[in-house]
CSV table of C-alpha atoms and ligand atoms in Angstrom, one decimal:
chain,number,residue,atom,x,y,z
A,1036,MET,CA,3.2,13.4,-7.4
A,1037,ARG,CA,5.0,9.9,-6.4
A,1038,LEU,CA,3.3,8.8,-3.3
A,1039,VAL,CA,3.3,5.6,-1.1
A,1040,LEU,CA,0.4,4.9,1.2
A,1041,LEU,CA,1.3,2.8,4.0
A,1042,GLY,CA,-0.9,1.2,6.8
A,1043,PRO,CA,-2.3,-2.0,8.2
A,1044,PRO,CA,-4.7,-4.2,6.0
A,1045,GLY,CA,-8.1,-2.5,6.0
A,1046,SER,CA,-6.8,0.9,7.0
A,1047,GLY,CA,-8.4,2.4,3.9
A,1048,LYS,CA,-5.5,2.9,1.7
A,1049,GLY,CA,-7.2,1.4,-1.3
A,1050,THR,CA,-10.3,3.7,-1.0
A,1051,GLN,CA,-8.0,6.8,-0.3
A,1052,ALA,CA,-5.9,6.0,-3.2
A,1053,ALA,CA,-9.0,5.7,-5.5
A,1054,ARG,CA,-10.1,9.1,-4.3
A,1055,LEU,CA,-6.7,10.9,-4.6
A,1056,LYS,CA,-5.9,9.6,-8.1
A,1057,VAL,CA,-8.6,11.7,-9.4
A,1058,GLU,CA,-7.4,14.7,-7.6
A,1059,LEU,CA,-3.7,14.0,-8.4
A,1060,GLY,CA,-4.2,12.9,-11.8
A,1061,VAL,CA,-1.8,9.9,-11.4
A,1062,PRO,CA,-2.5,6.2,-11.5
A,1063,HIS,CA,-3.3,4.0,-8.5
A,1064,ILE,CA,-1.0,1.1,-8.3
A,1065,SER,CA,-2.2,-1.5,-6.0
A,1066,THR,CA,0.0,-4.4,-5.7
A,1067,GLY,CA,-2.8,-6.4,-4.0
A,1068,ASP,CA,-5.2,-5.6,-7.0
A,1069,MET,CA,-2.4,-6.6,-9.3
A,1070,LEU,CA,-2.1,-10.1,-7.6
A,1071,ARG,CA,-5.8,-10.5,-7.4
A,1072,ALA,CA,-6.1,-9.9,-11.1
A,1073,ALA,CA,-3.2,-12.4,-11.7
A,1074,VAL,CA,-5.2,-15.1,-9.7
A,1075,ALA,CA,-8.4,-14.4,-11.5
A,1076,ALA,CA,-6.7,-14.6,-14.9
A,1077,GLY,CA,-4.9,-17.9,-13.8
A,1078,THR,CA,-1.4,-16.4,-14.7
A,1079,PRO,CA,1.7,-18.4,-13.5
A,1080,THR,CA,2.1,-15.5,-11.0
A,1081,GLY,CA,-1.5,-15.8,-9.9
A,1082,LEU,CA,-1.2,-19.6,-9.4
A,1083,MET,CA,1.9,-19.3,-7.3
A,1084,ALA,CA,0.4,-16.4,-5.3
A,1085,LYS,CA,-3.2,-17.5,-4.6
A,1086,ALA,CA,-2.4,-19.9,-1.4
A,1087,VAL,CA,0.1,-17.4,-0.1
A,1088,MET,CA,-2.7,-14.5,-0.4
A,1089,ASP,CA,-5.4,-16.6,1.1
A,1090,ALA,CA,-3.3,-17.4,4.1
A,1091,GLY,CA,-2.7,-13.7,4.7
A,1092,LYS,CA,1.1,-14.3,4.2
A,1093,LEU,CA,3.5,-12.1,1.9
A,1094,VAL,CA,3.9,-13.2,-1.7
A,1095,SER,CA,7.8,-13.6,-2.4
A,1096,ASP,CA,9.7,-10.2,-3.1
A,1097,ASP,CA,11.1,-11.3,-6.5
A,1098,ILE,CA,7.5,-11.8,-7.9
A,1099,LEU,CA,6.7,-8.5,-6.5
A,1100,LEU,CA,9.6,-6.5,-7.8
A,1101,ALA,CA,9.3,-8.1,-11.3
A,1102,MET,CA,5.6,-7.0,-11.3
A,1103,LEU,CA,6.4,-3.5,-10.0
A,1104,GLU,CA,9.2,-3.0,-12.3
A,1105,GLU,CA,7.0,-3.9,-15.3
A,1106,ARG,CA,4.1,-1.6,-14.1
A,1107,LEU,CA,6.5,1.2,-13.4
A,1108,SER,CA,8.0,1.2,-16.8
A,1109,GLN,CA,4.4,1.9,-18.5
A,1110,ASP,CA,3.8,5.4,-20.0
A,1111,ASP,CA,1.0,6.5,-17.6
A,1112,VAL,CA,3.2,6.7,-14.6
A,1113,LYS,CA,5.5,9.5,-16.0
A,1114,ASN,CA,3.8,12.2,-14.0
A,1115,GLY,CA,3.9,10.1,-11.0
A,1116,PHE,CA,1.8,7.3,-9.1
A,1117,ILE,CA,0.2,6.4,-6.0
A,1118,LEU,CA,1.7,3.1,-4.6
A,1119,ASP,CA,-0.5,1.1,-2.3
A,1120,GLY,CA,0.5,-2.2,-0.7
A,1121,TYR,CA,4.3,-1.9,-1.5
A,1122,PRO,CA,6.7,-1.9,0.1
A,1123,ARG,CA,5.7,-4.4,2.6
A,1124,ASN,CA,9.1,-5.3,4.2
A,1125,LEU,CA,12.6,-3.9,4.4
A,1126,ALA,CA,14.0,-5.6,1.7
A,1127,GLN,CA,11.0,-4.3,-0.6
A,1128,ALA,CA,11.8,-0.7,0.7
A,1129,ASP,CA,15.2,-1.0,-0.5
A,1130,ALA,CA,14.3,-2.6,-3.9
A,1131,LEU,CA,11.9,0.3,-4.4
A,1132,ASP,CA,14.6,2.8,-3.7
A,1133,HIS,CA,16.9,1.4,-6.1
A,1134,LEU,CA,14.4,1.1,-8.8
A,1135,LEU,CA,13.1,4.6,-8.3
A,1136,ALA,CA,16.8,5.8,-8.4
A,1137,LYS,CA,17.2,3.9,-11.6
A,1138,ILE,CA,14.3,5.5,-13.4
A,1139,GLY,CA,15.0,8.9,-12.0
A,1140,GLN,CA,11.6,9.2,-10.2
A,1141,PRO,CA,12.4,9.4,-6.3
A,1142,LEU,CA,9.3,9.5,-4.0
A,1143,ASP,CA,7.8,12.8,-3.0
A,1144,ALA,CA,5.8,11.6,0.0
A,1145,VAL,CA,4.9,8.6,2.3
A,1146,VAL,CA,1.8,8.8,4.0
A,1147,LYS,CA,0.9,6.1,6.7
A,1148,LEU,CA,-2.8,5.7,7.7
A,1149,ASP,CA,-3.1,5.3,11.1
A,1150,VAL,CA,-6.0,2.9,12.3
A,1151,PRO,CA,-6.0,1.0,15.6
A,1152,ASN,CA,-6.5,-2.9,15.3
A,1153,GLU,CA,-9.9,-3.0,16.8
A,1154,ALA,CA,-11.1,-0.7,14.1
A,1155,ILE,CA,-9.3,-2.8,11.5
A,1156,ILE,CA,-11.0,-6.1,12.6
A,1157,ALA,CA,-14.5,-4.6,12.5
A,1158,ARG,CA,-13.7,-3.1,9.0
A,1159,CYS,CA,-12.4,-6.4,7.5
A,1160,GLU,CA,-15.4,-8.2,8.8
A,1161,ILE,CA,-17.8,-5.9,7.2
A,1162,ARG,CA,-15.7,-6.4,4.0
A,1163,PHE,CA,-15.6,-10.0,4.5
A,1164,ALA,CA,-19.6,-10.2,4.6
A,1165,ALA,CA,-19.7,-8.1,1.5
A,1166,GLU,CA,-16.8,-9.2,-0.6
A,1167,HIS,CA,-15.9,-12.7,0.8
A,1168,ARG,CA,-12.3,-12.1,0.3
A,1169,LYS,CA,-10.8,-15.2,2.0
A,1170,ASP,CA,-8.0,-13.0,3.6
A,1171,ASP,CA,-10.8,-10.8,5.2
A,1172,ASP,CA,-11.6,-14.0,7.3
A,1173,PRO,CA,-11.3,-12.9,10.9
A,1174,VAL,CA,-8.7,-15.6,11.7
A,1175,VAL,CA,-6.6,-14.5,8.7
A,1176,VAL,CA,-7.1,-10.8,9.5
A,1177,ARG,CA,-5.3,-11.4,12.7
A,1178,ASP,CA,-2.5,-13.1,10.9
A,1179,ARG,CA,-2.0,-10.3,8.7
A,1180,LEU,CA,-1.9,-7.8,11.3
A,1181,LYS,CA,0.9,-10.0,12.8
A,1182,VAL,CA,2.5,-9.9,9.3
A,1183,TYR,CA,2.1,-6.1,9.2
A,1184,ALA,CA,3.4,-5.5,12.8
A,1185,GLU,CA,6.4,-7.7,12.3
A,1186,GLN,CA,7.4,-7.1,8.6
A,1187,THR,CA,5.8,-3.8,7.4
A,1188,ALA,CA,5.9,-1.8,10.5
A,1189,PRO,CA,9.6,-1.4,10.1
A,1190,VAL,CA,9.1,0.2,6.7
A,1191,ALA,CA,7.4,3.0,8.4
A,1192,ASP,CA,10.4,3.5,10.4
A,1193,PHE,CA,12.7,3.2,7.3
A,1194,PHE,CA,11.0,6.4,5.8
A,1195,GLU,CA,10.8,8.3,9.1
A,1196,ARG,CA,14.5,8.1,9.4
A,1197,ARG,CA,14.8,9.7,5.9
A,1198,GLY,CA,12.2,12.4,7.1
A,1199,LYS,CA,9.8,11.4,4.6
A,1200,LEU,CA,7.0,9.9,6.7
A,1201,GLN,CA,3.7,11.6,7.4
A,1202,VAL,CA,1.2,10.0,9.8
A,1203,VAL,CA,-2.4,10.6,9.2
A,1204,ASN,CA,-5.1,9.5,11.5
A,1205,GLY,CA,-7.2,7.1,9.2
A,1206,VAL,CA,-10.3,6.9,11.6
A,1207,GLY,CA,-13.3,9.1,10.4
A,1208,GLU,CA,-15.5,9.9,7.5
A,1209,LEU,CA,-14.1,9.1,4.1
A,1210,ASP,CA,-13.9,13.0,3.1
A,1211,GLU,CA,-12.3,13.9,6.4
A,1212,VAL,CA,-9.5,11.3,6.0
A,1213,THR,CA,-8.9,12.4,2.4
A,1214,ALA,CA,-8.8,16.0,3.6
A,1215,ARG,CA,-6.1,15.1,6.0
A,1216,VAL,CA,-4.0,13.2,3.5
A,1217,LYS,CA,-4.2,16.2,1.2
A,1218,ARG,CA,-3.0,18.6,4.0
A,1219,ALA,CA,-0.2,16.2,4.7
A,1220,LEU,CA,0.9,16.3,1.2
A,1221,ALA,CA,0.6,20.1,1.1
A,1222,ASP,CA,2.9,20.2,4.3
A,1223,GLU,CA,5.3,17.9,2.5
A,1224,SER,CA,5.4,20.0,-0.6
A,1225,ALA,CA,5.9,23.2,1.3
A,1226,ALA,CA,8.7,21.7,3.3
A,1227,ALA,CA,10.4,20.4,0.3
A,1228,ASN,CA,10.2,23.8,-1.4
A,1229,GLY,CA,11.7,25.2,1.5
B,1543,AMP,P1,-3.6,-6.1,0.0
B,1543,AMP,O1,-4.8,-5.8,-0.9
B,1543,AMP,O2,-2.8,-4.9,-0.4
B,1543,AMP,O3,-4.0,-6.3,1.3
B,1543,AMP,O4,-2.9,-7.2,-0.7
B,1543,AMP,C1,-3.6,-8.5,-0.6
B,1543,AMP,C2,-2.5,-9.6,-0.4
B,1543,AMP,O5,-1.5,-9.7,-1.5
B,1543,AMP,C3,-1.5,-9.5,0.8
B,1543,AMP,O6,-2.1,-10.1,1.9
B,1543,AMP,C4,-0.2,-10.4,0.4
B,1543,AMP,O7,-0.7,-11.8,0.4
B,1543,AMP,C5,-0.3,-10.0,-1.1
B,1543,AMP,N1,0.5,-8.8,-1.4
B,1543,AMP,C6,0.0,-7.5,-1.8
B,1543,AMP,N2,1.2,-6.6,-2.0
B,1543,AMP,C7,2.2,-7.3,-1.6
B,1543,AMP,C8,3.7,-7.1,-1.4
B,1543,AMP,N3,4.2,-5.8,-1.5
B,1543,AMP,N4,4.7,-8.1,-0.8
B,1543,AMP,C9,4.1,-9.3,-0.7
B,1543,AMP,N5,2.8,-9.8,-0.8
B,1543,AMP,C10,1.8,-8.6,-1.3
């Protein structure tokens, strides 16, 4: 199963991906986690990315593509993956398309977690208090939501035009949301198998 999880910051992509990877038996690839690891390790990529991430803006497409290409070349993605946090703009959607075509691993499904902005803001406040991520600061969250609306929302349209997008209500108990995503994946696979 090759799945992209879309949705605004704080919509639960990471939480749901961590649950789904167990059920689907494929790795969870989070570009945000990879960048945070690079920042923590003080790599050249991390040094370049830190200020951009703290401000809630997007790190450059070139850095992300190089990172993703390297990750998707590893052995553990042979049976698929759950991609969380990529693509975040149309150029990245296009780059992903080409990359997956090149390695002969087209996407099976794209699921968008739908969560209204008020709920996002409340969730990020809770995460900010617990984890102190600079980009969960309420001022930065508003900027991240703006970046999402302007740059990432068109990615959902891109996949919808290809008949690949499933929208799932991301509000509710964790188990309930996981069950909704699994139902969407089952529907997608039934449709794909005619
Ligand atoms: P996330 O944990 O997915 O919310 O990502 C945290 C931050 O990492 C984002 O606000 C961006 O600054 C950066 N980031 C993660 N994924 C991408 C991406 N695909 N393109 C650009 N920046 C990204």
